[in-house]
Amino acid sequence: MRLLCVNQFGINLGFYMLMPYLLAYLTGDVGMAVGAAGFLLGVRNLCQQGLFLVGGTIADRLGHKPMIVAGCALRTAAFAALALPANVPVLVAAMAATGVAGALFNPAVRGYIAARAGADRVEAFALFNVFYQAGLFAGPIVGVALTAFDFRYACLTAAGVFAVLTVAQARRLPAQDAGPAGPPTTVWADWRAVAANRRFLAFSLAMAASYVLGFQVYLALPWLVGGAPLAVTGLFAASALVTILGQARTTAWCRRRLGHRRAMPSASPSWPRRSCRRSLSSTRDSDGGRRPRCCARPCSRPGR
């Protein structure tokens, strides 16, 4: 459990030391149009979030540890490829591989924690999120120092972080049994069971909307601050610091006073209001004029 928390810190450290600054690299050094850069970043998100079901299914069959190790290894190669001389095929392949890697290790990590934590999974995921946010806090700070010299330094450093994580998980992470206890089932049977759970599907749709809003932190907000590296770093650091300081206490208070059925809905209404305010403000220039629509759309990730 502790190793996976440290692993998640390293994942976010490596990821966020370059992703917040990728849009500026693509549109500046590489010379891509904003729309093309946005499409490329969208490919990365689609390959990750769009393949979570596949990654989770494979983890159920092969076990969590192999998928965690494979995902970290693939992201090592993907980030190293971003440091190669820029050309469109290499960039597309590297961004797609970055997303596929996340689809491999993200469901496996969370499944591993849920299986190991048992009845204490709420507290376990709260601790996990603290390490998650700590990586988000440290990553942009390291990244802004590296990109001040060259964006490729951030790519190679991030690749090095994932290489260390790959070796550490392969050597130190205990194996986890594949799949739940009971008679074996087919992939289609598992997927049909999920599709038949209407309550879970409704929850999934709600979380999909939450993801759309959450992605604005590293997609639209960098445009709001003009893409300035220090301003982007400040946005990520402030967001992460609030969570680091308040996550454990907030989780304990909500569990004691509200319970999960009331706590989650009570937090969600503030997301649309905040996101709409940011989106509206990000479509206007300081002189009151409107920016082109391409500048108002999300064009760069955090992404988890």
mmCIF file of C-alpha atoms in Angstrom:
data_model
loop_
_atom_site.group_PDB
_atom_site.id
_atom_site.type_symbol
_atom_site.label_atom_id
_atom_site.label_comp_id
_atom_site.label_asym_id
_atom_site.label_seq_id
_atom_site.Cartn_x
_atom_site.Cartn_y
_atom_site.Cartn_z
ATOM 1 C CA MET A 1 0.000 0.000 0.000
ATOM 2 C CA ARG A 2 2.760 2.453 0.944
ATOM 3 C CA LEU A 3 4.682 1.535 -2.197
ATOM 4 C CA LEU A 4 1.655 2.251 -4.378
ATOM 5 C CA CYS A 5 1.201 5.646 -2.725
ATOM 6 C CA VAL A 6 4.838 6.492 -3.440
ATOM 7 C CA ASN A 7 4.343 5.100 -6.935
ATOM 8 C CA GLN A 8 1.428 7.471 -7.525
ATOM 9 C CA PHE A 9 3.504 10.386 -6.263
ATOM 10 C CA GLY A 10 6.179 9.459 -8.817
ATOM 11 C CA ILE A 11 3.622 9.022 -11.598
ATOM 12 C CA ASN A 12 2.249 12.515 -11.059
ATOM 13 C CA LEU A 13 5.702 13.981 -10.504
ATOM 14 C CA GLY A 14 6.829 12.705 -13.896
ATOM 15 C CA PHE A 15 3.559 13.444 -15.671
ATOM 16 C CA TYR A 16 3.055 16.980 -14.442
ATOM 17 C CA MET A 17 6.631 18.096 -14.895
ATOM 18 C CA LEU A 18 6.042 18.188 -18.640
ATOM 19 C CA MET A 19 2.321 17.978 -19.507
ATOM 20 C CA PRO A 20 1.328 21.487 -18.335
ATOM 21 C CA TYR A 21 3.997 22.918 -20.657
ATOM 22 C CA LEU A 22 3.392 20.613 -23.617
ATOM 23 C CA LEU A 23 0.945 22.950 -25.357
ATOM 24 C CA ALA A 24 3.495 25.788 -25.377
ATOM 25 C CA TYR A 25 6.101 23.375 -26.785
ATOM 26 C CA LEU A 26 3.816 22.116 -29.544
ATOM 27 C CA THR A 27 2.598 25.540 -30.638
ATOM 28 C CA GLY A 28 5.960 27.254 -30.116
ATOM 29 C CA ASP A 29 9.022 25.090 -30.760
ATOM 30 C CA VAL A 30 7.241 22.559 -33.000
ATOM 31 C CA GLY A 31 5.130 25.209 -34.738
ATOM 32 C CA MET A 32 1.807 23.342 -34.669
ATOM 33 C CA ALA A 33 -1.482 25.175 -35.009
ATOM 34 C CA VAL A 34 -3.523 25.411 -31.824
ATOM 35 C CA GLY A 35 -6.224 23.189 -33.272
ATOM 36 C CA ALA A 36 -3.706 20.514 -34.263
ATOM 37 C CA ALA A 37 -2.072 20.621 -30.831
ATOM 38 C CA GLY A 38 -5.485 20.333 -29.184
ATOM 39 C CA PHE A 39 -6.308 17.321 -31.351
ATOM 40 C CA LEU A 40 -3.012 15.669 -30.398
ATOM 41 C CA LEU A 41 -3.691 16.166 -26.699
ATOM 42 C CA GLY A 42 -7.218 14.877 -27.213
ATOM 43 C CA VAL A 43 -5.789 11.692 -28.706
ATOM 44 C CA ARG A 44 -3.818 11.163 -25.509
ATOM 45 C CA ASN A 45 -6.885 11.582 -23.332
ATOM 46 C CA LEU A 46 -8.983 9.322 -25.557
ATOM 47 C CA CYS A 47 -6.362 6.565 -25.474
ATOM 48 C CA GLN A 48 -6.248 6.729 -21.683
ATOM 49 C CA GLN A 49 -9.801 7.296 -20.480
ATOM 50 C CA GLY A 50 -11.290 5.495 -23.479
ATOM 51 C CA LEU A 51 -9.352 2.304 -22.725
ATOM 52 C CA PHE A 52 -9.842 2.150 -18.953
ATOM 53 C CA LEU A 53 -12.416 -0.634 -19.340
ATOM 54 C CA VAL A 54 -9.978 -2.656 -21.442
ATOM 55 C CA GLY A 55 -7.092 -2.054 -19.032
ATOM 56 C CA GLY A 56 -9.196 -3.001 -16.029
ATOM 57 C CA THR A 57 -10.434 -6.144 -17.746
ATOM 58 C CA ILE A 58 -6.895 -7.254 -18.543
ATOM 59 C CA ALA A 59 -5.853 -6.571 -14.939
ATOM 60 C CA ASP A 60 -8.708 -8.817 -13.748
ATOM 61 C CA ARG A 61 -7.327 -11.613 -15.878
ATOM 62 C CA LEU A 62 -3.564 -11.191 -15.524
ATOM 63 C CA GLY A 63 -3.314 -9.553 -12.117
ATOM 64 C CA HIS A 64 -2.727 -5.971 -11.046
ATOM 65 C CA LYS A 65 1.058 -6.014 -10.732
ATOM 66 C CA PRO A 66 1.860 -6.946 -14.366
ATOM 67 C CA MET A 67 -0.347 -4.121 -15.647
ATOM 68 C CA ILE A 68 1.199 -1.567 -13.282
ATOM 69 C CA VAL A 69 4.707 -2.554 -14.379
ATOM 70 C CA ALA A 70 3.767 -2.657 -18.084
ATOM 71 C CA GLY A 71 2.072 0.742 -17.921
ATOM 72 C CA CYS A 72 5.037 2.406 -16.228
ATOM 73 C CA ALA A 73 7.432 0.839 -18.757
ATOM 74 C CA LEU A 74 5.335 2.016 -21.711
ATOM 75 C CA ARG A 75 5.133 5.558 -20.355
ATOM 76 C CA THR A 76 8.913 5.546 -19.893
ATOM 77 C CA ALA A 77 9.309 4.868 -23.617
ATOM 78 C CA ALA A 78 6.599 7.388 -24.558
ATOM 79 C CA PHE A 79 8.133 10.258 -22.600
ATOM 80 C CA ALA A 80 11.577 9.431 -23.962
ATOM 81 C CA ALA A 81 10.118 9.566 -27.489
ATOM 82 C CA LEU A 82 8.848 13.101 -26.847
ATOM 83 C CA ALA A 83 12.497 14.157 -26.477
ATOM 84 C CA LEU A 84 13.304 13.001 -30.024
ATOM 85 C CA PRO A 85 13.486 15.528 -32.884
ATOM 86 C CA ALA A 86 9.918 16.673 -33.389
ATOM 87 C CA ASN A 87 7.871 15.238 -36.245
ATOM 88 C CA VAL A 88 4.167 14.560 -36.391
ATOM 89 C CA PRO A 89 4.202 10.716 -36.598
ATOM 90 C CA VAL A 90 6.535 10.434 -33.588
ATOM 91 C CA LEU A 91 4.461 12.916 -31.583
ATOM 92 C CA VAL A 92 1.194 11.113 -32.367
ATOM 93 C CA ALA A 93 2.680 7.726 -31.452
ATOM 94 C CA ALA A 94 4.244 9.075 -28.244
ATOM 95 C CA MET A 95 1.058 10.805 -27.106
ATOM 96 C CA ALA A 96 -1.064 7.744 -27.874
ATOM 97 C CA ALA A 97 1.402 5.517 -25.987
ATOM 98 C CA THR A 98 1.289 7.883 -23.022
ATOM 99 C CA GLY A 99 -2.491 7.463 -22.880
ATOM 100 C CA VAL A 100 -2.440 3.690 -23.337
ATOM 101 C CA ALA A 101 0.097 3.436 -20.515
ATOM 102 C CA GLY A 102 -2.286 5.256 -18.196
ATOM 103 C CA ALA A 103 -5.091 2.914 -19.234
ATOM 104 C CA LEU A 104 -2.923 -0.011 -18.186
ATOM 105 C CA PHE A 105 -1.743 1.094 -14.754
ATOM 106 C CA ASN A 106 -4.504 3.405 -13.487
ATOM 107 C CA PRO A 107 -7.303 0.803 -13.126
ATOM 108 C CA ALA A 108 -4.788 -1.749 -11.852
ATOM 109 C CA VAL A 109 -3.451 0.562 -9.133
ATOM 110 C CA ARG A 110 -6.911 1.409 -7.872
ATOM 111 C CA GLY A 111 -8.057 -2.202 -8.032
ATOM 112 C CA TYR A 112 -4.983 -3.269 -6.079
ATOM 113 C CA ILE A 113 -5.649 -0.687 -3.364
ATOM 114 C CA ALA A 114 -9.337 -1.611 -3.122
ATOM 115 C CA ALA A 115 -8.474 -5.293 -2.746
ATOM 116 C CA ARG A 116 -5.738 -4.731 -0.159
ATOM 117 C CA ALA A 117 -7.490 -2.064 1.914
ATOM 118 C CA GLY A 118 -10.698 -4.021 2.498
ATOM 119 C CA ALA A 119 -13.049 -2.210 4.881
ATOM 120 C CA ASP A 120 -10.594 0.704 5.222
ATOM 121 C CA ARG A 121 -10.689 1.585 1.524
ATOM 122 C CA VAL A 122 -12.151 5.066 2.100
ATOM 123 C CA GLU A 123 -9.209 6.070 4.284
ATOM 124 C CA ALA A 124 -6.816 4.253 1.939
ATOM 125 C CA PHE A 125 -7.998 6.200 -1.085
ATOM 126 C CA ALA A 126 -7.901 9.440 0.893
ATOM 127 C CA LEU A 127 -4.219 8.779 1.702
ATOM 128 C CA PHE A 128 -3.642 7.766 -1.911
ATOM 129 C CA ASN A 129 -5.105 11.077 -3.068
ATOM 130 C CA VAL A 130 -2.768 13.013 -0.764
ATOM 131 C CA PHE A 131 0.226 11.398 -2.484
ATOM 132 C CA TYR A 132 -1.469 11.975 -5.843
ATOM 133 C CA GLN A 133 -1.800 15.679 -5.118
ATOM 134 C CA ALA A 134 1.734 15.876 -3.693
ATOM 135 C CA GLY A 135 3.025 14.670 -7.053
ATOM 136 C CA LEU A 136 0.820 17.208 -8.797
ATOM 137 C CA PHE A 137 2.277 19.887 -6.524
ATOM 138 C CA ALA A 138 5.934 18.947 -7.078
ATOM 139 C CA GLY A 139 5.753 18.068 -10.776
ATOM 140 C CA PRO A 140 5.107 21.548 -12.223
ATOM 141 C CA ILE A 141 7.720 23.081 -9.920
ATOM 142 C CA VAL A 142 10.377 20.686 -11.212
ATOM 143 C CA GLY A 143 9.044 21.081 -14.738
ATOM 144 C CA VAL A 144 9.223 24.860 -14.837
ATOM 145 C CA ALA A 145 12.887 24.675 -13.798
ATOM 146 C CA LEU A 146 13.689 22.102 -16.493
ATOM 147 C CA THR A 147 11.720 23.741 -19.304
ATOM 148 C CA ALA A 148 13.554 26.994 -18.596
ATOM 149 C CA PHE A 149 16.515 25.236 -20.228
ATOM 150 C CA ASP A 150 14.835 22.907 -22.707
ATOM 151 C CA PHE A 151 11.510 21.076 -22.813
ATOM 152 C CA ARG A 152 13.365 17.903 -23.766
ATOM 153 C CA TYR A 153 15.105 17.926 -20.382
ATOM 154 C CA ALA A 154 11.684 17.614 -18.761
ATOM 155 C CA CYS A 155 10.800 14.729 -21.113
ATOM 156 C CA LEU A 156 13.981 12.810 -20.300
ATOM 157 C CA THR A 157 13.680 13.457 -16.559
ATOM 158 C CA ALA A 158 10.058 12.276 -16.591
ATOM 159 C CA ALA A 159 11.130 9.166 -18.517
ATOM 160 C CA GLY A 160 13.796 8.547 -15.873
ATOM 161 C CA VAL A 161 11.213 8.829 -13.076
ATOM 162 C CA PHE A 162 8.987 6.239 -14.769
ATOM 163 C CA ALA A 163 11.957 3.967 -15.391
ATOM 164 C CA VAL A 164 12.704 3.982 -11.654
ATOM 165 C CA LEU A 165 9.042 3.296 -10.899
ATOM 166 C CA THR A 166 9.013 0.390 -13.344
ATOM 167 C CA VAL A 167 11.966 -1.289 -11.648
ATOM 168 C CA ALA A 168 10.636 -0.564 -8.145
ATOM 169 C CA GLN A 169 7.194 -2.047 -8.876
ATOM 170 C CA ALA A 170 8.687 -5.084 -10.603
ATOM 171 C CA ARG A 171 10.995 -5.857 -7.685
ATOM 172 C CA ARG A 172 9.106 -4.748 -4.571
ATOM 173 C CA LEU A 173 5.356 -4.799 -5.243
ATOM 174 C CA PRO A 174 3.743 -8.034 -3.946
ATOM 175 C CA ALA A 175 1.739 -9.970 -6.503
ATOM 176 C CA GLN A 176 -2.032 -9.625 -6.317
ATOM 177 C CA ASP A 177 -4.386 -12.429 -7.326
ATOM 178 C CA ALA A 178 -6.076 -11.832 -10.668
ATOM 179 C CA GLY A 179 -9.827 -11.353 -10.614
ATOM 180 C CA PRO A 180 -12.359 -11.798 -7.790
ATOM 181 C CA ALA A 181 -12.860 -15.044 -5.951
ATOM 182 C CA GLY A 182 -15.323 -17.476 -7.444
ATOM 183 C CA PRO A 183 -15.785 -19.395 -10.706
ATOM 184 C CA PRO A 184 -14.121 -17.859 -13.786
ATOM 185 C CA THR A 185 -16.277 -15.736 -16.079
ATOM 186 C CA THR A 186 -15.898 -14.490 -19.626
ATOM 187 C CA VAL A 187 -15.069 -10.905 -20.567
ATOM 188 C CA TRP A 188 -18.472 -10.442 -22.181
ATOM 189 C CA ALA A 189 -20.227 -11.753 -19.080
ATOM 190 C CA ASP A 190 -18.350 -9.239 -16.931
ATOM 191 C CA TRP A 191 -19.163 -6.378 -19.294
ATOM 192 C CA ARG A 192 -22.842 -7.381 -19.458
ATOM 193 C CA ALA A 193 -22.988 -7.391 -15.660
ATOM 194 C CA VAL A 194 -21.586 -3.871 -15.606
ATOM 195 C CA ALA A 195 -23.960 -2.668 -18.329
ATOM 196 C CA ALA A 196 -26.931 -4.116 -16.431
ATOM 197 C CA ASN A 197 -26.096 -2.156 -13.273
ATOM 198 C CA ARG A 198 -28.088 1.018 -13.884
ATOM 199 C CA ARG A 199 -27.056 2.656 -10.650
ATOM 200 C CA PHE A 200 -23.388 2.180 -11.512
ATOM 201 C CA LEU A 201 -23.930 3.484 -15.067
ATOM 202 C CA ALA A 202 -25.590 6.626 -13.688
ATOM 203 C CA PHE A 203 -22.645 7.122 -11.353
ATOM 204 C CA SER A 204 -20.249 6.624 -14.276
ATOM 205 C CA LEU A 205 -22.023 9.262 -16.356
ATOM 206 C CA ALA A 206 -21.842 11.701 -13.461
ATOM 207 C CA MET A 207 -18.132 11.017 -13.067
ATOM 208 C CA ALA A 208 -17.614 11.498 -16.823
ATOM 209 C CA ALA A 209 -19.036 15.003 -16.461
ATOM 210 C CA SER A 210 -16.770 15.525 -13.459
ATOM 211 C CA TYR A 211 -13.762 14.521 -15.571
ATOM 212 C CA VAL A 212 -14.738 17.007 -18.274
ATOM 213 C CA LEU A 213 -14.830 19.787 -15.698
ATOM 214 C CA GLY A 214 -11.689 18.632 -13.906
ATOM 215 C CA PHE A 215 -9.674 18.555 -17.117
ATOM 216 C CA GLN A 216 -10.121 22.304 -17.432
ATOM 217 C CA VAL A 217 -7.483 22.734 -14.730
ATOM 218 C CA TYR A 218 -4.751 21.686 -17.118
ATOM 219 C CA LEU A 219 -6.506 22.310 -20.428
ATOM 220 C CA ALA A 220 -8.313 25.649 -20.438
ATOM 221 C CA LEU A 221 -6.793 27.388 -17.428
ATOM 222 C CA PRO A 222 -3.277 27.581 -18.903
ATOM 223 C CA TRP A 223 -4.843 29.704 -21.654
ATOM 224 C CA LEU A 224 -6.488 31.902 -19.053
ATOM 225 C CA VAL A 225 -3.080 32.829 -17.643
ATOM 226 C CA GLY A 226 -1.556 33.232 -21.085
ATOM 227 C CA GLY A 227 0.546 30.066 -20.876
ATOM 228 C CA ALA A 228 3.151 31.762 -18.669
ATOM 229 C CA PRO A 229 5.180 28.960 -17.035
ATOM 230 C CA LEU A 230 5.238 30.486 -13.562
ATOM 231 C CA ALA A 231 1.508 31.218 -13.648
ATOM 232 C CA VAL A 232 0.703 27.687 -14.820
ATOM 233 C CA THR A 233 2.915 26.291 -12.051
ATOM 234 C CA GLY A 234 1.117 28.438 -9.501
ATOM 235 C CA LEU A 235 -2.288 27.147 -10.606
ATOM 236 C CA PHE A 236 -1.291 23.521 -10.194
ATOM 237 C CA ALA A 237 0.565 24.114 -6.951
ATOM 238 C CA ALA A 238 -2.347 25.988 -5.360
ATOM 239 C CA SER A 239 -4.873 23.332 -6.409
ATOM 240 C CA ALA A 240 -2.711 20.499 -5.084
ATOM 241 C CA LEU A 241 -1.795 22.248 -1.841
ATOM 242 C CA VAL A 242 -5.427 22.733 -0.859
ATOM 243 C CA THR A 243 -6.060 19.011 -1.300
ATOM 244 C CA ILE A 244 -2.897 17.959 0.510
ATOM 245 C CA LEU A 245 -3.786 20.052 3.548
ATOM 246 C CA GLY A 246 -7.476 19.194 3.656
ATOM 247 C CA GLN A 247 -8.015 15.729 2.162
ATOM 248 C CA ALA A 248 -7.644 13.492 5.218
ATOM 249 C CA ARG A 249 -9.589 15.775 7.569
ATOM 250 C CA THR A 250 -12.339 16.410 5.033
ATOM 251 C CA THR A 251 -12.745 12.702 4.338
ATOM 252 C CA ALA A 252 -12.961 11.899 8.059
ATOM 253 C CA TRP A 253 -15.498 14.687 8.651
ATOM 254 C CA CYS A 254 -17.671 13.656 5.692
ATOM 255 C CA ARG A 255 -17.644 10.016 6.734
ATOM 256 C CA ARG A 256 -18.564 10.920 10.304
ATOM 257 C CA ARG A 257 -21.229 13.538 9.539
ATOM 258 C CA LEU A 258 -22.586 12.822 6.046
ATOM 259 C CA GLY A 259 -21.690 9.372 4.756
ATOM 260 C CA HIS A 260 -20.734 8.722 1.150
ATOM 261 C CA ARG A 261 -24.297 8.939 -0.200
ATOM 262 C CA ARG A 262 -24.669 12.551 0.960
ATOM 263 C CA ALA A 263 -21.059 13.720 0.761
ATOM 264 C CA MET A 264 -20.551 13.194 -2.975
ATOM 265 C CA PRO A 265 -23.718 14.988 -4.184
ATOM 266 C CA SER A 266 -23.141 17.880 -1.783
ATOM 267 C CA ALA A 267 -19.700 18.564 -3.303
ATOM 268 C CA SER A 268 -20.654 18.278 -6.969
ATOM 269 C CA PRO A 269 -22.819 21.422 -7.490
ATOM 270 C CA SER A 270 -19.844 23.756 -7.043
ATOM 271 C CA TRP A 271 -17.962 22.212 -9.999
ATOM 272 C CA PRO A 272 -20.208 23.509 -12.808
ATOM 273 C CA ARG A 273 -20.367 27.013 -11.351
ATOM 274 C CA ARG A 274 -16.584 27.275 -10.998
ATOM 275 C CA SER A 275 -15.948 25.795 -14.411
ATOM 276 C CA CYS A 276 -18.466 28.058 -16.145
ATOM 277 C CA ARG A 277 -16.967 31.150 -14.540
ATOM 278 C CA ARG A 278 -13.502 30.080 -15.693
ATOM 279 C CA SER A 279 -14.715 29.225 -19.203
ATOM 280 C CA LEU A 280 -16.541 32.539 -19.597
ATOM 281 C CA SER A 281 -13.613 34.546 -18.312
ATOM 282 C CA SER A 282 -11.152 32.611 -20.487
ATOM 283 C CA THR A 283 -13.029 33.569 -23.677
ATOM 284 C CA ARG A 284 -12.474 37.276 -23.136
ATOM 285 C CA ASP A 285 -9.344 39.317 -23.477
ATOM 286 C CA SER A 286 -8.316 41.851 -20.876
ATOM 287 C CA ASP A 287 -9.643 44.639 -23.101
ATOM 288 C CA GLY A 288 -13.111 43.089 -23.137
ATOM 289 C CA GLY A 289 -12.938 41.648 -26.643
ATOM 290 C CA ARG A 290 -13.587 38.018 -27.349
ATOM 291 C CA ARG A 291 -10.780 35.625 -28.213
ATOM 292 C CA PRO A 292 -11.039 33.281 -31.181
ATOM 293 C CA ARG A 293 -13.063 30.172 -30.326
ATOM 294 C CA CYS A 294 -9.998 27.941 -30.721
ATOM 295 C CA CYS A 295 -8.419 29.730 -27.790
ATOM 296 C CA ALA A 296 -11.495 29.185 -25.633
ATOM 297 C CA ARG A 297 -11.485 25.414 -26.044
ATOM 298 C CA PRO A 298 -9.461 23.045 -23.880
ATOM 299 C CA CYS A 299 -6.157 22.514 -25.654
ATOM 300 C CA SER A 300 -3.733 21.037 -23.170
ATOM 301 C CA ARG A 301 -3.864 18.467 -20.451
ATOM 302 C CA PRO A 302 -3.017 17.887 -17.072
ATOM 303 C CA GLY A 303 -4.630 14.451 -17.307
ATOM 304 C CA ARG A 304 -4.263 12.534 -15.270
#
